């Protein structure tokens, strides 16, 4: 054991700085508890692990404490884990285990922070005592130092568990067995190493105590032997002397003997009646006080003996000078019969040789009521009960002295400084164990969360989060692997596309749209009973894959899917109607991979959609040619738009009354390799692919530019066809008005034409058209009569021009329903103050008829075909125009 002067330098530095550190620790812990800051650092799973670790710590202390009490021999100075610490740890374990699944009531939630604050305060005080910053209370001065160090660790750990329990009401063990085993190993190993090292210290200290007993016994025997030899020399001289020389000899040897041996306090020469003949200065009063009246001593002196006898003087043991008597029989020619030497009991032990065992004091028991300190000191005597009460940690050993008498010796621990120094170091093992366990918990929790995130990311990469269907890449991988050992299998794909699903997103919002998609995916899965794999191909497109199926099963499932999708969706008190178009593709050849099969099904789906939707189509080889043509036109159209190859053609519109040009309609033309590609071919493709927005913007810019650069054109109104996709853009109106202002044009010079089907949709479309009218632009309903014409619709729409579709001009020359219908339509428009334009005029008879019916304007091949701007300018110069004032 080291002494206080032998402390390592780093321990002294730790002790010097510990008080300030503890103050800072208390402040930070208080803030942490006050703000419930633990949740910033701990996840629920980390809290679960930490609570489990604390439970395990108390369980380990309880088990070790029980084994310590049962197994540790009674001869040991102390137990590493005392009996009451065993009880405390067991109670703490039971409390925490009981709280494991018990949630703190709201009314008691304030108790957690209060108890934790008190626990932290008590912990800091205990730590200051352990490290010697604060003096130990008198009651704890001789307490078990291991208990004191362990108590502070247990206290902090217990209240840490309460804090975890308070901040995380729902605790459960959700870690893997590997994690729990490793955490258990860390905690148990740390506690076992702490216990083993602490037990080693107790063992060494016990060994020192027993060693001191043996050393003192040997010293006593050695002193007795030395004194016996000296007294034997006196005896031999006395016995050889004659009668007259005996008294002189004794008078000379006694003082010399007392002087030579400090242990000798005095000597007596007794006669046959045990009366003193010769005495020393100390011996005379000692005889009178402690020997003369003691019957026991008289009887002891009267016993015949041929050898030296040794006995303690019982009545002197409680004095400052306890005496051991040595009686030597004499065979002299005088009356002297016994020589009695009085030895100071305190001088039997050479204390200077036992300084290294100064933390231990040893007592020799003469009887249970008389225990004398054998330290060369004058501590007086103790009873056995008083000794055990005063010094709680002691060891007992029996030693048979040279006298032949077996004595009980008790070594007690009086200086705990070396043990306190050792326990501080051992306590660091527990702190390191806790720190390492904490680091492991955080690492295990982080690893768990990273694995969960990785698994989630992998799942997100593989599965669509909204529908639970496979994503496209995962679908390709899975279906390709299914082709193995499937030679001759009838593989098939249903390519499901929701008709006009964008209208749901636009009208109800994306949240509602996502909900509809989720329900749709569930319906498709339920309807396609024979399918093997489901995937989401794009926003509103799904793939149903069959590893091996029949034509009957495919048609049955396709019909079931169409029927399931067509059922009304009840979404937040709204009824949503939806239809689906399905393309079916089948392959038996291994050369056709999944991607090709999906492509074929996609082509078939386009066919079903082009046929009106809400039906399925089976892929045929000739569809590939049509699809390839579509792809080619789409690609070439994009190149043409990027290279500004599209042209604006203009078709004049004539006044029925004057026969003069009052307006023109702009039409897009695409010349490729010297010949024109029909708008009826590429415009539907542009609408399907979304290219119609870019196409419409380019044409609008060309028309505005032509209008601003030609004075002749500025005398007319120019009509521009706008697609519904183009009009739906949020900045359409503002951009158009900005272009008109930038080119210094009048808004009245421009007419925006939209089909009747688009204009019949209320809501956003109607609002955009009203904004155009407010800025002064004209709005025309194109292809009137082919949509949903009604008086209410015409009254509501902010359109000032109605263009009757050419379908009503065919055969109008003959009397009949066709002419009557056209007449009623024109009359209805006139009553609503709409300018009426008839398209598709091709004969003089039609001109006369429409004039008679009161039509305002005429347009058709009878007057002029669409022409480039240069031809239009020439035509305008030859036909002086005066636009109507109301245009």
Short mmCIF file of C-alpha atoms in Angstrom, two decimals, residues 37-452:
data_model
loop_
_atom_site.label_atom_id
_atom_site.label_comp_id
_atom_site.label_asym_id
_atom_site.label_seq_id
_atom_site.Cartn_x
_atom_site.Cartn_y
_atom_site.Cartn_z
CA UNK A 37 -31.85 17.98 -22.94
CA UNK A 38 -31.24 14.26 -22.78
CA UNK A 39 -33.59 13.74 -25.69
CA UNK A 40 -31.20 15.72 -27.88
CA UNK A 41 -28.51 13.08 -27.48
CA UNK A 42 -30.46 9.87 -26.90
CA UNK A 43 -32.85 8.18 -29.22
CA UNK A 44 -35.51 5.84 -27.87
CA UNK A 45 -33.45 2.75 -28.70
CA UNK A 46 -30.34 4.23 -27.03
CA UNK A 47 -32.41 4.98 -23.93
CA UNK A 48 -33.66 1.39 -23.94
CA UNK A 49 -30.11 0.08 -24.06
CA UNK A 50 -28.90 2.48 -21.37
CA UNK A 51 -31.70 1.47 -19.02
CA UNK A 52 -30.97 -2.20 -19.65
CA UNK A 53 -27.28 -1.58 -18.92
CA UNK A 54 -28.10 0.13 -15.62
CA UNK A 55 -30.39 -2.74 -14.63
CA UNK A 56 -27.60 -5.16 -15.44
CA UNK A 57 -25.13 -3.10 -13.39
CA UNK A 58 -27.31 -3.28 -10.27
CA UNK A 59 -27.97 -6.97 -10.87
CA UNK A 60 -24.22 -7.60 -11.11
CA UNK A 61 -23.53 -5.64 -7.90
CA UNK A 62 -26.31 -7.55 -6.11
CA UNK A 63 -24.99 -10.93 -7.24
CA UNK A 64 -21.38 -10.09 -6.42
CA UNK A 65 -22.42 -8.69 -3.05
CA UNK A 66 -24.23 -11.91 -2.21
CA UNK A 67 -21.25 -14.03 -3.28
CA UNK A 68 -18.90 -11.69 -1.41
CA UNK A 69 -20.77 -12.16 1.85
CA UNK A 70 -21.20 -15.92 1.38
CA UNK A 71 -17.76 -16.80 0.06
CA UNK A 72 -15.44 -14.26 1.68
CA UNK A 73 -13.86 -15.81 4.82
CA UNK A 74 -14.58 -14.24 8.18
CA UNK A 75 -10.86 -13.76 8.62
CA UNK A 76 -10.85 -10.96 6.04
CA UNK A 77 -10.68 -7.36 7.19
CA UNK A 78 -13.84 -6.38 5.30
CA UNK A 79 -16.13 -7.22 2.42
CA UNK A 80 -15.71 -5.31 -0.82
CA UNK A 81 -19.50 -5.05 -1.04
CA UNK A 82 -20.94 -4.68 2.42
CA UNK A 83 -24.19 -6.26 3.49
CA UNK A 84 -26.16 -3.03 3.46
CA UNK A 85 -24.77 -2.12 0.01
CA UNK A 86 -26.06 -5.51 -1.12
CA UNK A 87 -29.49 -4.59 0.19
CA UNK A 88 -29.36 -1.12 -1.42
CA UNK A 89 -28.37 -2.49 -4.83
CA UNK A 90 -31.05 -5.18 -4.66
CA UNK A 91 -33.73 -2.61 -3.76
CA UNK A 92 -32.52 -0.25 -6.53
CA UNK A 93 -32.69 -3.12 -9.03
CA UNK A 94 -36.23 -4.03 -7.99
CA UNK A 95 -37.37 -0.38 -8.18
CA UNK A 96 -35.91 0.14 -11.63
CA UNK A 97 -37.23 -3.18 -12.86
CA UNK A 98 -40.66 -2.28 -11.53
CA UNK A 99 -40.51 1.08 -13.32
CA UNK A 100 -39.48 -0.58 -16.57
CA UNK A 101 -43.02 -0.82 -17.90
CA UNK A 102 -44.74 1.68 -15.63
CA UNK A 103 -45.37 5.08 -17.13
CA UNK A 104 -45.08 8.09 -14.84
CA UNK A 105 -48.50 9.74 -14.37
CA UNK A 106 -48.70 13.30 -15.58
CA UNK A 107 -49.42 14.47 -12.05
CA UNK A 108 -46.07 13.08 -10.88
CA UNK A 109 -43.90 14.10 -13.81
CA UNK A 110 -42.39 16.93 -11.78
CA UNK A 111 -41.01 14.38 -9.30
CA UNK A 112 -38.47 13.00 -11.79
CA UNK A 113 -36.38 16.19 -12.21
CA UNK A 114 -36.55 16.90 -8.47
CA UNK A 115 -35.33 13.44 -7.49
CA UNK A 116 -32.65 13.51 -10.15
CA UNK A 117 -31.40 16.92 -8.99
CA UNK A 118 -31.24 15.65 -5.41
CA UNK A 119 -29.45 12.52 -6.60
CA UNK A 120 -26.87 14.53 -8.54
CA UNK A 121 -26.27 16.75 -5.51
CA UNK A 122 -25.78 13.76 -3.22
CA UNK A 123 -23.48 12.16 -5.79
CA UNK A 124 -21.25 15.22 -6.00
CA UNK A 125 -21.01 15.44 -2.21
CA UNK A 126 -20.08 11.77 -1.98
CA UNK A 127 -17.48 12.18 -4.71
CA UNK A 128 -15.92 15.13 -2.91
CA UNK A 129 -15.69 12.98 0.22
CA UNK A 130 -14.21 10.05 -1.73
CA UNK A 131 -11.55 12.29 -3.25
CA UNK A 132 -10.78 14.01 0.03
CA UNK A 133 -11.98 17.45 -1.03
CA UNK A 134 -14.53 17.40 1.79
CA UNK A 135 -13.76 15.83 5.17
CA UNK A 136 -15.57 12.61 5.89
CA UNK A 137 -18.21 12.79 8.64
CA UNK A 138 -17.17 11.26 11.95
CA UNK A 139 -19.66 8.46 11.51
CA UNK A 140 -18.06 7.57 8.16
CA UNK A 141 -14.42 7.90 9.26
CA UNK A 142 -14.04 4.16 9.79
CA UNK A 143 -16.57 3.11 7.13
CA UNK A 144 -15.77 0.74 4.31
CA UNK A 145 -14.02 2.88 1.64
CA UNK A 146 -15.17 0.53 -1.12
CA UNK A 147 -18.74 1.03 -0.01
CA UNK A 148 -18.33 4.80 -0.08
CA UNK A 149 -16.87 4.77 -3.60
CA UNK A 150 -19.46 2.28 -4.85
CA UNK A 151 -22.31 4.25 -3.25
CA UNK A 152 -21.51 7.36 -5.28
CA UNK A 153 -21.44 5.36 -8.53
CA UNK A 154 -24.68 3.59 -7.68
CA UNK A 155 -26.34 6.85 -6.70
CA UNK A 156 -25.51 8.59 -9.97
CA UNK A 157 -26.44 5.51 -11.98
CA UNK A 158 -29.76 5.09 -10.19
CA UNK A 159 -30.85 8.66 -10.73
CA UNK A 160 -29.61 8.56 -14.30
CA UNK A 161 -31.98 5.64 -14.80
CA UNK A 162 -34.80 7.70 -13.27
CA UNK A 163 -34.01 10.53 -15.68
CA UNK A 164 -34.10 8.14 -18.64
CA UNK A 165 -37.37 6.71 -17.34
CA UNK A 166 -38.84 10.20 -16.99
CA UNK A 167 -37.83 11.37 -20.48
CA UNK A 168 -38.67 8.10 -22.24
CA UNK A 169 -42.00 6.79 -20.88
CA UNK A 170 -42.14 3.71 -23.11
CA UNK A 171 -39.08 1.56 -22.54
CA UNK A 172 -38.56 -1.84 -24.10
CA UNK A 173 -35.68 -4.08 -25.01
CA UNK A 174 -35.57 -3.84 -28.79
CA UNK A 175 -31.87 -4.44 -29.47
CA UNK A 176 -30.45 -7.55 -31.09
CA UNK A 177 -29.09 -10.37 -28.96
CA UNK A 178 -25.60 -9.65 -30.21
CA UNK A 179 -25.85 -6.05 -29.01
CA UNK A 180 -27.25 -7.08 -25.64
CA UNK A 181 -24.59 -9.75 -25.19
CA UNK A 182 -21.74 -7.36 -25.95
CA UNK A 183 -23.18 -4.65 -23.71
CA UNK A 184 -23.60 -7.22 -20.94
CA UNK A 185 -20.03 -8.37 -21.46
CA UNK A 186 -18.71 -4.80 -21.17
CA UNK A 187 -20.62 -4.09 -17.95
CA UNK A 188 -19.97 -7.45 -16.31
CA UNK A 189 -16.29 -7.39 -17.24
CA UNK A 190 -15.87 -3.89 -15.83
CA UNK A 191 -17.65 -4.76 -12.59
CA UNK A 192 -15.76 -8.04 -12.22
CA UNK A 193 -12.38 -6.40 -12.80
CA UNK A 194 -13.30 -3.69 -10.27
CA UNK A 195 -14.36 -6.32 -7.76
CA UNK A 196 -11.29 -8.49 -8.36
CA UNK A 197 -8.89 -5.58 -7.92
CA UNK A 198 -10.75 -4.35 -4.84
CA UNK A 199 -10.80 -7.86 -3.36
CA UNK A 200 -7.07 -8.08 -4.02
CA UNK A 201 -6.51 -4.90 -2.03
CA UNK A 202 -8.59 -6.26 0.87
CA UNK A 203 -6.66 -9.52 0.73
CA UNK A 204 -3.29 -7.74 0.84
CA UNK A 205 -4.42 -5.52 3.71
CA UNK A 206 -5.69 -8.59 5.58
CA UNK A 207 -2.40 -10.31 4.95
CA UNK A 208 -0.58 -7.28 6.38
CA UNK A 209 -2.76 -7.45 9.50
CA UNK A 210 -2.05 -11.15 10.01
CA UNK A 211 1.62 -10.60 9.28
CA UNK A 212 1.75 -7.97 11.98
CA UNK A 213 0.28 -10.42 14.48
CA UNK A 214 2.94 -12.97 13.62
CA UNK A 215 5.69 -10.38 13.79
CA UNK A 216 4.52 -9.17 17.19
CA UNK A 217 4.30 -12.74 18.47
CA UNK A 218 7.83 -13.39 17.27
CA UNK A 219 9.06 -10.17 18.84
CA UNK A 220 7.47 -11.07 22.18
CA UNK A 221 9.02 -14.52 22.12
CA UNK A 222 12.37 -13.03 21.18
CA UNK A 223 12.21 -10.56 24.08
CA UNK A 224 11.20 -13.26 26.49
CA UNK A 225 14.08 -15.47 25.39
CA UNK A 226 16.55 -12.62 25.82
CA UNK A 227 15.27 -11.88 29.32
CA UNK A 228 15.21 -15.52 30.30
CA UNK A 229 18.85 -15.86 29.27
CA UNK A 230 19.82 -12.77 31.23
CA UNK A 231 17.99 -13.92 34.35
CA UNK A 232 19.55 -17.37 34.03
CA UNK A 233 22.98 -15.76 34.14
CA UNK A 234 22.06 -13.95 37.37
CA UNK A 235 20.66 -17.16 38.79
CA UNK A 236 23.87 -19.08 38.03
CA UNK A 237 26.04 -16.43 39.69
CA UNK A 238 23.83 -16.39 42.77
CA UNK A 239 23.85 -20.12 43.10
CA UNK A 240 27.68 -20.26 42.83
CA UNK A 241 28.24 -17.56 45.44
CA UNK A 242 28.68 -18.29 49.17
CA UNK A 243 26.26 -17.09 51.78
CA UNK A 244 27.90 -13.76 52.48
CA UNK A 245 28.43 -12.88 48.81
CA UNK A 246 24.83 -13.52 47.70
CA UNK A 247 23.31 -10.37 49.08
CA UNK A 248 26.17 -8.24 47.75
CA UNK A 249 25.95 -9.93 44.36
CA UNK A 250 22.20 -9.35 44.05
CA UNK A 251 22.57 -5.77 45.16
CA UNK A 252 25.10 -5.25 42.35
CA UNK A 253 23.42 -7.22 39.51
CA UNK A 254 19.88 -5.91 39.94
CA UNK A 255 20.63 -2.22 39.25
CA UNK A 256 22.93 -3.18 36.37
CA UNK A 257 20.28 -5.43 34.92
CA UNK A 258 17.58 -2.75 35.15
CA UNK A 259 19.90 -0.22 33.57
CA UNK A 260 20.96 -2.48 30.71
CA UNK A 261 17.45 -3.49 29.73
CA UNK A 262 14.95 -0.69 29.19
CA UNK A 263 12.13 -3.17 29.20
CA UNK A 264 12.88 -3.99 32.88
CA UNK A 265 11.03 -1.66 35.17
CA UNK A 266 12.11 -3.33 38.40
CA UNK A 267 13.19 -6.53 40.23
CA UNK A 268 12.39 -8.30 43.48
CA UNK A 269 14.13 -11.03 45.54
CA UNK A 270 11.54 -13.10 47.38
CA UNK A 271 12.01 -15.50 50.26
CA UNK A 272 10.18 -18.74 50.80
CA UNK A 273 7.09 -16.91 52.08
CA UNK A 274 7.06 -14.73 48.89
CA UNK A 275 8.13 -11.70 50.84
CA UNK A 276 10.55 -9.26 49.28
CA UNK A 277 14.07 -9.34 50.58
CA UNK A 278 15.57 -6.97 48.06
CA UNK A 279 13.57 -4.56 45.76
CA UNK A 280 14.26 -1.87 43.24
CA UNK A 281 12.74 1.58 43.29
CA UNK A 282 9.88 0.65 40.97
CA UNK A 283 9.37 -2.81 42.44
CA UNK A 284 8.61 -1.77 46.01
CA UNK A 285 5.43 0.23 45.36
CA UNK A 286 4.44 -2.20 42.61
CA UNK A 287 4.64 -5.07 45.17
CA UNK A 288 2.46 -3.19 47.56
CA UNK A 289 -0.14 -2.20 44.95
CA UNK A 290 -0.36 -5.08 42.49
CA UNK A 291 1.22 -8.17 44.09
CA UNK A 292 0.90 -8.30 47.85
CA UNK A 293 -2.85 -8.48 47.98
CA UNK A 294 -3.43 -10.62 44.87
CA UNK A 295 -4.20 -14.21 45.79
CA UNK A 296 -3.69 -15.27 42.21
CA UNK A 297 -0.17 -13.89 42.13
CA UNK A 298 0.62 -15.46 45.50
CA UNK A 299 -0.54 -18.84 44.30
CA UNK A 300 1.44 -18.42 41.07
CA UNK A 301 4.61 -17.57 43.03
CA UNK A 302 4.04 -20.43 45.43
CA UNK A 303 3.91 -23.03 42.70
CA UNK A 304 7.13 -25.08 42.68
CA UNK A 305 9.10 -24.75 39.47
CA UNK A 306 12.56 -25.50 38.21
CA UNK A 307 12.31 -23.16 35.20
CA UNK A 308 11.57 -19.54 34.52
CA UNK A 309 7.87 -18.68 34.58
CA UNK A 310 6.10 -15.78 32.88
CA UNK A 311 2.75 -14.21 33.76
CA UNK A 312 1.03 -10.90 33.18
CA UNK A 313 0.04 -8.82 36.13
CA UNK A 314 -3.63 -8.40 35.54
CA UNK A 315 -4.22 -5.43 37.84
CA UNK A 316 -1.47 -3.43 36.12
CA UNK A 317 -2.73 -3.93 32.59
CA UNK A 318 -5.03 -0.94 32.85
CA UNK A 319 -2.21 1.33 33.98
CA UNK A 320 0.29 3.35 32.02
CA UNK A 321 2.86 0.63 32.71
CA UNK A 322 1.41 -2.81 32.19
CA UNK A 323 3.71 -5.43 33.63
CA UNK A 324 4.67 -8.95 32.71
CA UNK A 325 6.30 -10.86 35.57
CA UNK A 326 9.20 -13.31 35.03
CA UNK A 327 9.97 -15.54 38.08
CA UNK A 328 13.30 -17.40 38.27
CA UNK A 329 13.77 -19.98 41.06
CA UNK A 330 17.01 -19.62 43.09
CA UNK A 331 18.96 -22.31 44.95
CA UNK A 332 21.02 -20.06 47.14
CA UNK A 333 22.43 -20.59 50.59
CA UNK A 334 20.48 -17.61 51.87
CA UNK A 335 16.75 -16.93 52.22
CA UNK A 336 16.43 -15.83 48.63
CA UNK A 337 14.24 -18.33 46.81
CA UNK A 338 12.89 -16.46 43.71
CA UNK A 339 14.07 -13.62 41.48
CA UNK A 340 11.13 -11.73 39.92
CA UNK A 341 11.72 -9.33 37.03
CA UNK A 342 8.99 -6.80 36.16
CA UNK A 343 8.90 -6.29 32.36
CA UNK A 344 7.06 -3.38 30.73
CA UNK A 345 4.53 -4.97 28.40
CA UNK A 346 4.74 -1.99 26.07
CA UNK A 347 8.42 -2.65 25.55
CA UNK A 348 7.99 -6.15 24.27
CA UNK A 349 7.39 -4.90 20.70
CA UNK A 350 9.93 -2.85 18.78
CA UNK A 351 7.45 -0.48 17.09
CA UNK A 352 10.07 1.14 14.90
CA UNK A 353 10.35 -2.08 12.92
CA UNK A 354 6.59 -2.03 12.19
CA UNK A 355 6.24 1.49 10.78
CA UNK A 356 5.29 0.18 7.36
CA UNK A 357 2.27 -1.43 9.04
CA UNK A 358 1.29 1.71 10.90
CA UNK A 359 -2.23 1.69 9.38
CA UNK A 360 -2.90 -1.41 11.50
CA UNK A 361 -2.94 -1.65 15.29
CA UNK A 362 -2.63 -5.02 17.02
CA UNK A 363 -4.08 -5.99 20.38
CA UNK A 364 -3.19 -8.98 22.54
CA UNK A 365 -6.10 -10.56 24.43
CA UNK A 366 -5.35 -11.80 27.95
CA UNK A 367 -9.08 -12.42 28.37
CA UNK A 368 -12.22 -11.03 26.68
CA UNK A 369 -12.18 -8.13 29.09
CA UNK A 370 -8.52 -7.26 28.71
CA UNK A 371 -6.98 -6.54 25.32
CA UNK A 372 -3.74 -4.63 25.35
CA UNK A 373 -2.35 -2.64 22.42
CA UNK A 374 0.98 -4.10 21.35
CA UNK A 375 2.29 -1.01 19.60
CA UNK A 376 4.81 0.16 22.18
CA UNK A 377 2.22 2.79 23.12
CA UNK A 378 0.19 3.56 26.23
CA UNK A 379 -3.28 3.19 24.78
CA UNK A 380 -4.50 1.23 27.75
CA UNK A 381 -6.74 -1.79 27.50
CA UNK A 382 -9.93 -2.55 25.59
CA UNK A 383 -12.64 -5.02 26.07
CA UNK A 384 -13.34 -7.15 23.03
CA UNK A 385 -16.75 -5.53 22.60
CA UNK A 386 -15.37 -2.01 22.82
CA UNK A 387 -12.57 -2.86 20.39
CA UNK A 388 -15.02 -4.17 17.80
CA UNK A 389 -17.27 -1.17 18.25
CA UNK A 390 -14.40 1.29 17.91
CA UNK A 391 -12.63 -0.42 15.03
CA UNK A 392 -15.16 -2.26 12.82
CA UNK A 393 -12.60 -3.84 10.50
CA UNK A 394 -10.36 -6.37 12.23
CA UNK A 395 -8.81 -9.82 11.90
CA UNK A 396 -8.14 -12.36 14.63
CA UNK A 397 -5.37 -14.92 14.95
CA UNK A 398 -4.10 -17.19 17.72
CA UNK A 399 -0.44 -17.26 18.65
CA UNK A 400 1.19 -19.69 21.11
CA UNK A 401 4.00 -17.87 22.86
CA UNK A 402 7.11 -19.31 24.41
CA UNK A 403 5.22 -19.48 27.67
CA UNK A 404 3.16 -22.29 26.17
CA UNK A 405 -0.03 -20.23 26.45
CA UNK A 406 -2.15 -19.55 23.33
CA UNK A 407 -3.23 -15.94 23.06
CA UNK A 408 -5.76 -14.26 20.77
CA UNK A 409 -4.39 -11.33 18.80
CA UNK A 410 -6.57 -8.76 17.03
CA UNK A 411 -5.32 -6.51 14.24
CA UNK A 412 -7.59 -3.55 13.53
CA UNK A 413 -7.52 -1.00 10.71
CA UNK A 414 -7.02 2.49 12.11
CA UNK A 415 -5.82 4.42 9.06
CA UNK A 416 -7.96 4.18 5.88
CA UNK A 417 -5.86 6.55 3.81
CA UNK A 418 -4.15 3.86 1.72
CA UNK A 419 -7.48 2.16 1.05
CA UNK A 420 -9.12 5.43 0.07
CA UNK A 421 -6.35 6.08 -2.44
CA UNK A 422 -6.80 2.62 -3.87
CA UNK A 423 -10.59 2.88 -4.05
CA UNK A 424 -10.31 6.11 -6.03
CA UNK A 425 -8.30 4.31 -8.63
CA UNK A 426 -10.66 1.32 -8.57
CA UNK A 427 -13.64 3.64 -8.90
CA UNK A 428 -12.12 4.93 -12.12
CA UNK A 429 -12.63 1.41 -13.49
CA UNK A 430 -16.36 1.73 -12.91
CA UNK A 431 -16.43 5.18 -14.53
CA UNK A 432 -14.46 3.88 -17.49
CA UNK A 433 -16.82 0.91 -17.73
CA UNK A 434 -19.78 3.28 -17.75
CA UNK A 435 -18.14 5.57 -20.29
CA UNK A 436 -17.23 2.65 -22.54
CA UNK A 437 -20.75 1.22 -22.21
CA UNK A 438 -22.18 4.66 -23.04
CA UNK A 439 -19.93 4.95 -26.11
CA UNK A 440 -20.91 1.46 -27.17
CA UNK A 441 -24.61 2.27 -26.70
CA UNK A 442 -24.27 5.35 -28.89
CA UNK A 443 -22.23 3.40 -31.45
CA UNK A 444 -24.71 0.51 -31.44
CA UNK A 445 -27.63 2.89 -31.70
CA UNK A 446 -25.96 4.83 -34.51
CA UNK A 447 -25.18 1.58 -36.30
CA UNK A 448 -28.75 0.44 -35.85
CA UNK A 449 -30.12 3.72 -37.18
CA UNK A 450 -27.68 3.68 -40.10
CA UNK A 451 -28.71 0.12 -40.92
CA UNK A 452 -32.36 1.12 -40.68
#
